[in-house]
XYZ file of C-alpha atoms in Angstrom:
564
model
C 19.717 -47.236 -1.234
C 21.708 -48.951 1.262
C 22.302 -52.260 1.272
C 19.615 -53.765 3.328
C 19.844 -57.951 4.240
C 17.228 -59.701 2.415
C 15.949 -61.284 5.434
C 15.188 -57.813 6.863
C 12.495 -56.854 4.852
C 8.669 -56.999 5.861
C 7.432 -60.119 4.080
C 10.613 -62.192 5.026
C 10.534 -61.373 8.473
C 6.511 -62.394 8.732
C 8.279 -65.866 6.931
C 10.763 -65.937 9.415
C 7.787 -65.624 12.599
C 5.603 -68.003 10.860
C 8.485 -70.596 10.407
C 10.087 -70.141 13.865
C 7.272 -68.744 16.370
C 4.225 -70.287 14.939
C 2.397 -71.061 18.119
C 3.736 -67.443 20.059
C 0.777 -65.008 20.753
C 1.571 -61.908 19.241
C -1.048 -59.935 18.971
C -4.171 -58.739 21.473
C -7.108 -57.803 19.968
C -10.332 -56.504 22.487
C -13.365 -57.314 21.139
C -15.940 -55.528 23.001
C -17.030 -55.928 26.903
C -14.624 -58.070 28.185
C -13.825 -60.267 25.623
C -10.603 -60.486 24.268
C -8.966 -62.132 20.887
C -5.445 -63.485 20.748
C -3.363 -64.119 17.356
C -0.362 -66.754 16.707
C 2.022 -65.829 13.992
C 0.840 -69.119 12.590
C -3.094 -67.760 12.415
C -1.509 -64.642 11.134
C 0.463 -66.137 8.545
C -2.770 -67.909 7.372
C -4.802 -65.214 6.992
C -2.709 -62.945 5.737
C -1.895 -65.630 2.546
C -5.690 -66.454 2.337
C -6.763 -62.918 1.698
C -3.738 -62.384 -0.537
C -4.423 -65.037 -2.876
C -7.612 -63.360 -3.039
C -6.196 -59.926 -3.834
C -3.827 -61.649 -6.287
C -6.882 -63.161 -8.171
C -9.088 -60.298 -8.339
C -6.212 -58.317 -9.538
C -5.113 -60.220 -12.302
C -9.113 -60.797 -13.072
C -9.701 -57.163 -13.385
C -6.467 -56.263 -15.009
C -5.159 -54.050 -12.264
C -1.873 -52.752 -12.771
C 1.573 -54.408 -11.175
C 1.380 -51.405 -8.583
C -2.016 -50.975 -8.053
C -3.258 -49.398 -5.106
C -5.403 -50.863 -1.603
C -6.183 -49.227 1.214
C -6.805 -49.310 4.689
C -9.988 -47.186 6.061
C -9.487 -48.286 9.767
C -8.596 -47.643 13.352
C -5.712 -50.292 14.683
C -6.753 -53.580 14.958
C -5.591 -57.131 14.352
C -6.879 -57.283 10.828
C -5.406 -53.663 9.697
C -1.857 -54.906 10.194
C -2.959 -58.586 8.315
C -4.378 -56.187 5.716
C -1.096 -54.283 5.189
C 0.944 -57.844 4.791
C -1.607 -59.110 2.655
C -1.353 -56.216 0.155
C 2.013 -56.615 0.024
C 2.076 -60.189 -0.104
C -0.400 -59.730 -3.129
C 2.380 -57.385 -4.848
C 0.345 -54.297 -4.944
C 1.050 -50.834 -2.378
C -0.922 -50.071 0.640
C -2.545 -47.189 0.927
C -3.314 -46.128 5.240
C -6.285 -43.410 5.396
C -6.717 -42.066 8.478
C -9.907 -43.306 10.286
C -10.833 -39.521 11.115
C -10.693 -37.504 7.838
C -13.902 -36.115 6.569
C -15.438 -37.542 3.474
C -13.877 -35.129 0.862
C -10.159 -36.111 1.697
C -11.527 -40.051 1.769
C -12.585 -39.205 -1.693
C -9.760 -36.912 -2.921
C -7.142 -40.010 -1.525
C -8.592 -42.885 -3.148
C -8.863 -40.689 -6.212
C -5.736 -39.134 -6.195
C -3.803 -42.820 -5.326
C -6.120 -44.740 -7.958
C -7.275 -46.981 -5.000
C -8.577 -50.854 -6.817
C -9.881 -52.176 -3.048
C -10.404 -50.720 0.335
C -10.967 -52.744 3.700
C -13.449 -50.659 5.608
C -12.655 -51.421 9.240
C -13.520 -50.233 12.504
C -14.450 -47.146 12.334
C -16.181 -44.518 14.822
C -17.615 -41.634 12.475
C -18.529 -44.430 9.493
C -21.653 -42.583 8.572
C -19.484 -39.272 7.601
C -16.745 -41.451 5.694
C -19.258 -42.906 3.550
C -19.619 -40.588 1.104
C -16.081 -40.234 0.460
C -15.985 -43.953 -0.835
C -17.362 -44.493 -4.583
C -19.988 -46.785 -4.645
C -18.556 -48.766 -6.934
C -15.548 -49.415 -5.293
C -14.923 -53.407 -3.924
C -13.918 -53.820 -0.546
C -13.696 -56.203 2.404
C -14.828 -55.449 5.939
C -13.869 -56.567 9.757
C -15.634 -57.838 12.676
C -15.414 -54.904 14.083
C -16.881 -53.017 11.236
C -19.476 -51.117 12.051
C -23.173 -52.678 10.703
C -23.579 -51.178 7.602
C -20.159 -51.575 5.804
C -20.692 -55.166 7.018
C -23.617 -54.874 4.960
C -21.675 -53.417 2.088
C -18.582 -55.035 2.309
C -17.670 -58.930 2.040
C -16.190 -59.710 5.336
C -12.553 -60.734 6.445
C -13.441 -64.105 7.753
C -15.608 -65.569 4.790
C -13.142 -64.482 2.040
C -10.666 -66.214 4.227
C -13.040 -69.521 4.688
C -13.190 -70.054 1.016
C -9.677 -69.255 -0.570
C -6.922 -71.381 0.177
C -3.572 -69.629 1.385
C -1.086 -68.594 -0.971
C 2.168 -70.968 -1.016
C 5.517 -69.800 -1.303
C 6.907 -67.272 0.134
C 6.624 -64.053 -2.465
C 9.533 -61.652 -2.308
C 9.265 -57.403 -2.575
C 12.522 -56.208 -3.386
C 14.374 -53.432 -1.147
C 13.532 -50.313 -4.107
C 10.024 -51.746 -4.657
C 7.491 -49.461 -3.456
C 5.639 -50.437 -0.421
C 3.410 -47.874 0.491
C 1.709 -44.386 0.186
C 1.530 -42.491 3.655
C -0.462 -39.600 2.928
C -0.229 -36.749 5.142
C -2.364 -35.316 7.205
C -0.590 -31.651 6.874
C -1.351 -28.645 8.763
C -2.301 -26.481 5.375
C -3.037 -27.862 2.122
C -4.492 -31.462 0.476
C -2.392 -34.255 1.688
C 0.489 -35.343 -0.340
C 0.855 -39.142 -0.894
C 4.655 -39.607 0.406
C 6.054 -42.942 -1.224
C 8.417 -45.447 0.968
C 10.106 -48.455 -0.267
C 10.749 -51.821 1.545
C 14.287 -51.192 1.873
C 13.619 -47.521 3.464
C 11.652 -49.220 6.185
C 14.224 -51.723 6.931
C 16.350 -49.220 7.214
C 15.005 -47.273 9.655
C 14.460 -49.948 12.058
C 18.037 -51.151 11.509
C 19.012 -47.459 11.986
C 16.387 -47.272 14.895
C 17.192 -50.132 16.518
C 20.321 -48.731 17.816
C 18.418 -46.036 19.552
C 15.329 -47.552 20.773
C 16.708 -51.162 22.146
C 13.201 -53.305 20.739
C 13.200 -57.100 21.432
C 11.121 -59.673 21.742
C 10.438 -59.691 25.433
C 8.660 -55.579 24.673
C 5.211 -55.143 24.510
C 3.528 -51.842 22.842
C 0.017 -50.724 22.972
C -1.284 -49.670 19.439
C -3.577 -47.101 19.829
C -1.787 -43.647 17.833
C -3.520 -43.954 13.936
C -1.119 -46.653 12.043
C -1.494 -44.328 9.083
C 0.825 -42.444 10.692
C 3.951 -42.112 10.153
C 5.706 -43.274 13.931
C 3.035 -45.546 14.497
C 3.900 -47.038 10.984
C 7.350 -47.466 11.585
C 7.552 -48.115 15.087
C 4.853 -50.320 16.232
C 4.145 -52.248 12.488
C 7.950 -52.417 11.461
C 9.235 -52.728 15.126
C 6.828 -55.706 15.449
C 8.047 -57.177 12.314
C 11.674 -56.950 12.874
C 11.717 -58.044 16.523
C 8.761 -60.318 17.023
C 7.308 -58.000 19.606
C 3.713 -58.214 21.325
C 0.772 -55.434 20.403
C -1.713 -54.683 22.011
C -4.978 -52.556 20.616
C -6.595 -50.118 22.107
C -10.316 -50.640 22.049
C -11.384 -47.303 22.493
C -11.470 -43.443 24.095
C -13.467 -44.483 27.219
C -11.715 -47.532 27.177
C -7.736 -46.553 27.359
C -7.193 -46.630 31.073
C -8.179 -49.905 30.879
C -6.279 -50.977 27.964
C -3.111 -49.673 29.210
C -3.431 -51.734 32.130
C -3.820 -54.919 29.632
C -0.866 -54.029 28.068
C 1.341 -52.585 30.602
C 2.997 -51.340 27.933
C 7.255 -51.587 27.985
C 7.875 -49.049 25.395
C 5.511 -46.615 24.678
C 5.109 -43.579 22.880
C 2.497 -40.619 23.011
C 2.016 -36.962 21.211
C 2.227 -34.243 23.626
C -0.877 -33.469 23.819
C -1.710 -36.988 25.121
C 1.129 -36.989 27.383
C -0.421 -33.300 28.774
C -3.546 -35.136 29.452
C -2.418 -37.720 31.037
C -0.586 -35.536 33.416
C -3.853 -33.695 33.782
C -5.111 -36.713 35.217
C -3.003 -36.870 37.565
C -3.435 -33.697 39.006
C -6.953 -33.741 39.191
C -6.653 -36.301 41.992
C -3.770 -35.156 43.194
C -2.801 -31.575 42.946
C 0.342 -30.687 41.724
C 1.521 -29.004 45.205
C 0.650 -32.106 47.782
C 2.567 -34.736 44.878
C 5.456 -32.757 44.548
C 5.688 -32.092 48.517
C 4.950 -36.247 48.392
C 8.322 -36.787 45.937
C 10.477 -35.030 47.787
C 9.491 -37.294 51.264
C 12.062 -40.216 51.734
C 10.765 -43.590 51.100
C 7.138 -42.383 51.029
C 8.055 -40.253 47.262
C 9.132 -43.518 46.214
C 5.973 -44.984 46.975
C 3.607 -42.544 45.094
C 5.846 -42.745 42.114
C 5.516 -46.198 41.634
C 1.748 -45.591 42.728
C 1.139 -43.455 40.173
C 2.792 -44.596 37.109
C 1.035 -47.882 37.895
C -2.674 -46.173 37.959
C -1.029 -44.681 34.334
C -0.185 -48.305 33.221
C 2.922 -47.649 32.658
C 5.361 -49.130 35.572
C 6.328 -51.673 33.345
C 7.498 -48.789 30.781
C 11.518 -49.080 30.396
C 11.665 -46.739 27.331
C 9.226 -43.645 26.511
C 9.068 -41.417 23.983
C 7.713 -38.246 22.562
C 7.299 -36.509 19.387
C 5.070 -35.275 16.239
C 5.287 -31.907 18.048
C 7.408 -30.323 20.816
C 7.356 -31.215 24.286
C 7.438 -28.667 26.543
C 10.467 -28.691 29.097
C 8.232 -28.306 32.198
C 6.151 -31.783 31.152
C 9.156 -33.330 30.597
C 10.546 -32.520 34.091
C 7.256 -33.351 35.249
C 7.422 -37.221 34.266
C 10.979 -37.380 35.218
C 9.889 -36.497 38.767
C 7.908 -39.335 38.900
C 10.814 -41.708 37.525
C 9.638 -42.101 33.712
C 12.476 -39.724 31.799
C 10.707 -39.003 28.151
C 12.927 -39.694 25.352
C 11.881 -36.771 22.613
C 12.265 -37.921 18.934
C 12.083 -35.725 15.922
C 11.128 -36.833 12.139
C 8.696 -36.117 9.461
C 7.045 -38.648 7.177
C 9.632 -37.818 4.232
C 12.133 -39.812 6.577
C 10.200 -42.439 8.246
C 10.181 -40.090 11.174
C 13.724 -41.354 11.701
C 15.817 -38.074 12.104
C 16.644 -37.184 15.961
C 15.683 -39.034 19.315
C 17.744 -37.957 22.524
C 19.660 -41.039 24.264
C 18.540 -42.987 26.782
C 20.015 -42.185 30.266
C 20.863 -39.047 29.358
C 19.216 -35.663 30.277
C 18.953 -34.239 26.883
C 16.453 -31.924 27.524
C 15.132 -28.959 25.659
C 16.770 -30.656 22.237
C 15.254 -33.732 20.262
C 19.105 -35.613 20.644
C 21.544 -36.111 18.125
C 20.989 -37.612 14.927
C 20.142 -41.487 14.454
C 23.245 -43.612 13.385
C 23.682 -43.243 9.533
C 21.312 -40.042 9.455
C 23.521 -37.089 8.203
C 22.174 -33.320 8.698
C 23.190 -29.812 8.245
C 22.195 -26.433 8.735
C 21.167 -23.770 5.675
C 23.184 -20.860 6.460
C 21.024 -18.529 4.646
C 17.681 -19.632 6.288
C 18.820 -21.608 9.884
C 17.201 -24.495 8.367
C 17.654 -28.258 9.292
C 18.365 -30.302 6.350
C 19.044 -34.328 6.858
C 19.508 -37.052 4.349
C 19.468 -41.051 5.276
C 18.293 -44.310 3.406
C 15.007 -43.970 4.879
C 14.571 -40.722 2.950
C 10.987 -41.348 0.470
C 10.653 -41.784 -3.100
C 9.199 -38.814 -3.576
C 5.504 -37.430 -3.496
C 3.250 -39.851 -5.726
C 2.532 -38.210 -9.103
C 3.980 -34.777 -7.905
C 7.349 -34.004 -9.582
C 7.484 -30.576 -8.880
C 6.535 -31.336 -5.322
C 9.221 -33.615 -4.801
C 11.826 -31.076 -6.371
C 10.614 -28.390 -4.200
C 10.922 -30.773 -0.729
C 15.013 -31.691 -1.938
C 18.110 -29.486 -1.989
C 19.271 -29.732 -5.503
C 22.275 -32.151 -3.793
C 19.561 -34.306 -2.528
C 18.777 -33.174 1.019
C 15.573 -33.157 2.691
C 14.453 -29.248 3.583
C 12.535 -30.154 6.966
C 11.036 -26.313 7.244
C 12.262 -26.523 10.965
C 14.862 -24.060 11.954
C 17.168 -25.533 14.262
C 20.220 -25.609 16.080
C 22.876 -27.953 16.933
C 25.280 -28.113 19.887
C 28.862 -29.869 20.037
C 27.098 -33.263 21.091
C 25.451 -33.206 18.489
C 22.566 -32.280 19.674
C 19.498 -30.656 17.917
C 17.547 -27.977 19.071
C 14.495 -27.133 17.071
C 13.607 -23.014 17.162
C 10.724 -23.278 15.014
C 8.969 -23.459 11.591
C 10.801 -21.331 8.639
C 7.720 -20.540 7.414
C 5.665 -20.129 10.857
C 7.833 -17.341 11.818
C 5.921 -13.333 11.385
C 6.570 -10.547 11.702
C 4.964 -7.970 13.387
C 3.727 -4.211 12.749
C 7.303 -3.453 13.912
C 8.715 -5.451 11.576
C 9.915 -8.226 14.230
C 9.675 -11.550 13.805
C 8.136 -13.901 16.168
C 9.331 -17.300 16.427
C 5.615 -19.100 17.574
C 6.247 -22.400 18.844
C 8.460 -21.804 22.031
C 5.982 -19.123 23.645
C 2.752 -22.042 22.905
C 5.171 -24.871 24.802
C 5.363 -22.224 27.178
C 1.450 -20.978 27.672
C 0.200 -25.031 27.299
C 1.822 -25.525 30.753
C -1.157 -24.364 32.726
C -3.861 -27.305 33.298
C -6.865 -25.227 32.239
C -5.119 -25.105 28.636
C -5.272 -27.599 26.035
C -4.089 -26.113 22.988
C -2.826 -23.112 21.938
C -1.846 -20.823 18.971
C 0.329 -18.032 18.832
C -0.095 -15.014 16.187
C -0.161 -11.648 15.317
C 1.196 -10.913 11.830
C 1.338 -6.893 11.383
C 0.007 -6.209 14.826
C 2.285 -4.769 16.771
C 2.451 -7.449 19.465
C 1.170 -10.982 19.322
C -1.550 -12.808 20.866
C -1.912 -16.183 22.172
C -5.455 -18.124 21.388
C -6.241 -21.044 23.988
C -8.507 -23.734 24.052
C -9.703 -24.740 27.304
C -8.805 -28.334 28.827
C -11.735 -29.679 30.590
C -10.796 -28.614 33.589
C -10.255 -25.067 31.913
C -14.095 -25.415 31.030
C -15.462 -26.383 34.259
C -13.453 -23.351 35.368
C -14.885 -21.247 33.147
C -18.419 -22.198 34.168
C -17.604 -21.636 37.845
C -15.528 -19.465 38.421
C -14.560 -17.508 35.061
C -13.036 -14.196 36.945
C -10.756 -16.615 38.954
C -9.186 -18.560 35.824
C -8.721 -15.056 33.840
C -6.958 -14.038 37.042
C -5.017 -17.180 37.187
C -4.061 -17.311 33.419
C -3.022 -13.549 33.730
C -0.464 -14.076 35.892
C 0.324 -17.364 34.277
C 0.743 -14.834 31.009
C 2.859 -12.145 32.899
C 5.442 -15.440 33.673
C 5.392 -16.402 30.087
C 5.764 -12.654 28.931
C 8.345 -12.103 31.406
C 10.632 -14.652 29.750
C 10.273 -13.804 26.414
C 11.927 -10.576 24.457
C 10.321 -7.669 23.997
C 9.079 -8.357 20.860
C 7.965 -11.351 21.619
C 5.870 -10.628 24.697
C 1.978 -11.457 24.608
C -1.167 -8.272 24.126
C -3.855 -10.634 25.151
C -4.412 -14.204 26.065
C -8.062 -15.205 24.536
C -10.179 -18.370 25.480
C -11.843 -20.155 23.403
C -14.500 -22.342 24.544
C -15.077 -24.583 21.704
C -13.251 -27.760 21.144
C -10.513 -27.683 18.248
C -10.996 -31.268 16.772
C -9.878 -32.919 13.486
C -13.360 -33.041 12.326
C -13.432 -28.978 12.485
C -10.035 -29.374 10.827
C -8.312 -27.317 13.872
C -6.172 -29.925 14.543
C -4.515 -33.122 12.189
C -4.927 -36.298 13.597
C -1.912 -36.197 15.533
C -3.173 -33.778 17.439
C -1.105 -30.600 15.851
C -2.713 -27.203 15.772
C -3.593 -26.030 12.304
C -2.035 -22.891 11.953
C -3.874 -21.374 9.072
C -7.146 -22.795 10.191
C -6.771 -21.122 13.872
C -6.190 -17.904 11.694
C -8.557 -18.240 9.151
C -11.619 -18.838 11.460
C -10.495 -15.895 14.330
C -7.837 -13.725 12.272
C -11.203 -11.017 11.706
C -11.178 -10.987 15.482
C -7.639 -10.057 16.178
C -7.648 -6.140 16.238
C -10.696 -6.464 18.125
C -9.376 -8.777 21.018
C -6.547 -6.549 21.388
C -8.466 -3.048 21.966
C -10.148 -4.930 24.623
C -7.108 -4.125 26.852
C -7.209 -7.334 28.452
C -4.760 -9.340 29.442
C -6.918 -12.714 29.361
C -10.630 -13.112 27.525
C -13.014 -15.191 26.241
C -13.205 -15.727 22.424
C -16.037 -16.812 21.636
């Protein structure tokens, strides 16, 4: 580990906010309708030693071990980050579920991490969760729970009326372990990925450099906090530089939310950043704005028009990542002023691998490494490898798993094939083990050709496949637009995603080039376990639900169809 400054770590720096901000609104929590709650670092610092000393005591009541385990069941709210200090405060590891996983992988988590207490917070699909949670399992809920786990679950606010804060200020050391951030994985059970103090520190000392945070920023929390980037750079960025967040309230509610917040840094999946430019172009179609940019003065005018109806004039640094952006979207925004900075990282590193610089066009790469982040290429496989004090523990309670992630010198194997330039650059060419090979015995690189066929508006998703066929296929699911298409006028979409194919094709090598392009109708969501919660296509899913269809679709002789 590197040597990290004492006063860098999570705890200290809430100490430091409490000691020297105390009255400074830092947090902005919507409570429903138009009602709004604002916390101090001093009313966080409260809180977060009241329901400590209650962890503490219940811990050393029921004999729970020096490590044990609490989790977080929870969209982002005030309370979840409170939660996460007060766990720590209490000595014991946090444990972030996602707030969409189905009730198996609830179960199979808090099983697998040996959970002792869960807060059950606000949560949309609580009724499918339940199930996954043993009955007998304590736990605390929010006022935003919904009803029943209310009902269940002590809440937040009276276990905080009637314990007194815990004094002191308790120290985690840099190697202590901090937390389990369980993947959500795009084959397989999740894998509980353990993270010290010190890594975290790390990576915003590392990340700092790259992504200029102060004070003056404000974020808007809305990407799942048991992710990974949301972790690190909302939680620990908010920590380190005293930062204001602000919550989303919800899906029908994020226009509006963004516009609270008018956010300063922000970051977004692609797929979010897709539908927001969707948006856009519903209103105003894509020829009439870009005739509009190119007018003097006036192009000026709709860009600032525009970013402001996105909420994000105010936005000095964005970012990317958890998948690749496609070059076209990112041309897109910088059209309209707002240049996307794309980052690259996995949870094994804190997501701190790659983020291009800002100011610089650094397109069609994810930028050169982060300062103290070293990498290399496997010459036998074209694989990027990277090492760095935010590297994890390992996977909890899975030697062999953590042996098999790790070069025997102690590099991380991403499974990303890559390339890198003279400035250091990175340019990520795809998945080691996504790449198939056809009845030819090509192989097909998958993820350029889907950044490629997700730049036409009716698409929202797509997959590309084909193993021992002799060409591949592309699988689509239709945007919403794509759907009201479909129902209107399905000959004219299939006409316009043909040719939109035959562009695709025509870049691509022979190989490479596309049979069919099929439609598919239905929605690919996390709780049909098409896509994780960061909105990344499940590979093996997409096959194992349509692979029986394949030789089918392709006999039809059509360039574009409906699947289903």
């Amino acid at each position: 580990m590197a040597t990290i400054a004492t006063d860098q770590l999570a705890l200290q720096r809430l100490y430091h906010w409490e000691r020297t901000a105390a009255d400074t609104v830092t947090l902005t929590q919507p409570m429903g309708g138009t009602e709004v709650r604002d916390f101090t670092w001093g009313q966080i610092g409260d809180q977060v030693r009241r329901m400590a000393a209650f962890l503490k005591a219940k811990g050393q009541a029921e004999g729970w071990p020096a490590d044990a385990k609490v989790a977080i069941l929870s969209k982002n709210c005030a309370w979840w980050l409170m939660s996460d200090l007060a766990i720590w405060m209490a000595g014991y590891v946090s444990v972030p579920l996602y707030p969409t996983l189905a009730a198996e992988t609830v179960s199979q988590i808090l099983a697998h991490s040996e959970t002792r207490f869960v807060f059950v917070g606000k949560l949309d699909d609580w009724p499918l969760m339940k199930p996954g949670v043993p009955a007998g399992l304590a736990g605390a809920s929010y006022a935003l729970s919904p009803d029943d786990a209310k009902a269940a679950y002590e809440s937040w606010d009276a276990i905080c009326a009637r314990t007194a804060p815990l004094a002191g200020a308790v120290s985690r050391g840099a190697d202590e372990l901090c937390t389990l951030i369980y993947t959500s994985g795009t084959t397989g059970n999740p894998k509980g990925v353990m993270h010290s103090f010190g890594a975290f520190a790390w990576a915003l000392q590392s990340g700092l450099a790259r992504i200029p945070l102060t004070a003056q920023d404000r974020m808007l929390s809305y990407l799942p906090l048991a992710h990974v980037v949301e972790r690190t750079l909302v939680e620990h960025g908010w920590l380190t530089t005293g930062l204001k967040i602000y919550f989303a309230e919800s899906l029908d509610t994020f226009a509006a939310d963004l516009q609270r917040a008018r956010p300063t840094v922000f970051f977004s999946v692609p797929r979010l950043w897709v539908k927001f430019q969707q948006g856009v172009q519903a209103k105003l179609p894509q020829p009439k704005l870009a005739l509009l940019l190119r007018l003097p003065l006036i192009g000026g005018l709709v860009r600032r028009k525009v970013l402001k109806a996105l909420g994000l004039d105010q936005c000095r640094f964005a970012a990317g990542g958890a998948a690749p952006m496609p070059l076209a979207l990112l041309e897109w925004y910088e059209a309209l002023g707002l240049r996307i900075n794309e980052g690259y990282g996995m949870t094994e590193n804190l997501a701190l691998s790659h983020i291009t610089e800002a100011g610089k066009r650094q397109f069609g790469t994810v930028g050169p490494a982060y300062p103290g982040v070293q990498v290399r290429i496997d010459t036998q496989t074209g694989e990027l490898q990277m090492r760095s004090p935010a590297l994890m523990l390992g996977y909890y309670k899975e030697p062999q798993m953590t042996a098999d992630a790790l070069t025997a010198d102690g590099w991380l194997r991403t499974g990303d094939k890559a390339s890198i330039a003279d400035d250091g650059c990175a340019r990520i060419t795809g998945r080691v083990k996504d790449l198939f090979k056809t009845s030819k015995g090509k192989y097909v690189a998958p993820a350029p050709i889907e950044d490629k066929l997700g730049m036409n508006p009716a698409i929202e998703a797509c997959c590309v496949a084909g193993a021992n066929l002799g060409q591949p296929l592309g699988i689509a699911m239709l945007s919403p637009l794509g759907l009201q298409r479909a129902a209107t006028d399905a000959e004219g979409l299939k006409a316009e995603l043909a040719q939109h194919l035959a562009d695709v094709n025509v870049r691509l090598d022979p190989h490479e080039q596309l049979d069919t392009l099929v439609l598919i109708k239905t929605p690919w969501t996390v709780d049909n376990g098409f896509i994780t919660p960061t909105f990344k296509v499940k590979r093996n899913r997409v096959e194992e639900a349509y692979g029986a269809k394949f030789e089918g679709w392709v006999k039809q002789r059509a360039k574009v169809q409906f699947g289903d």
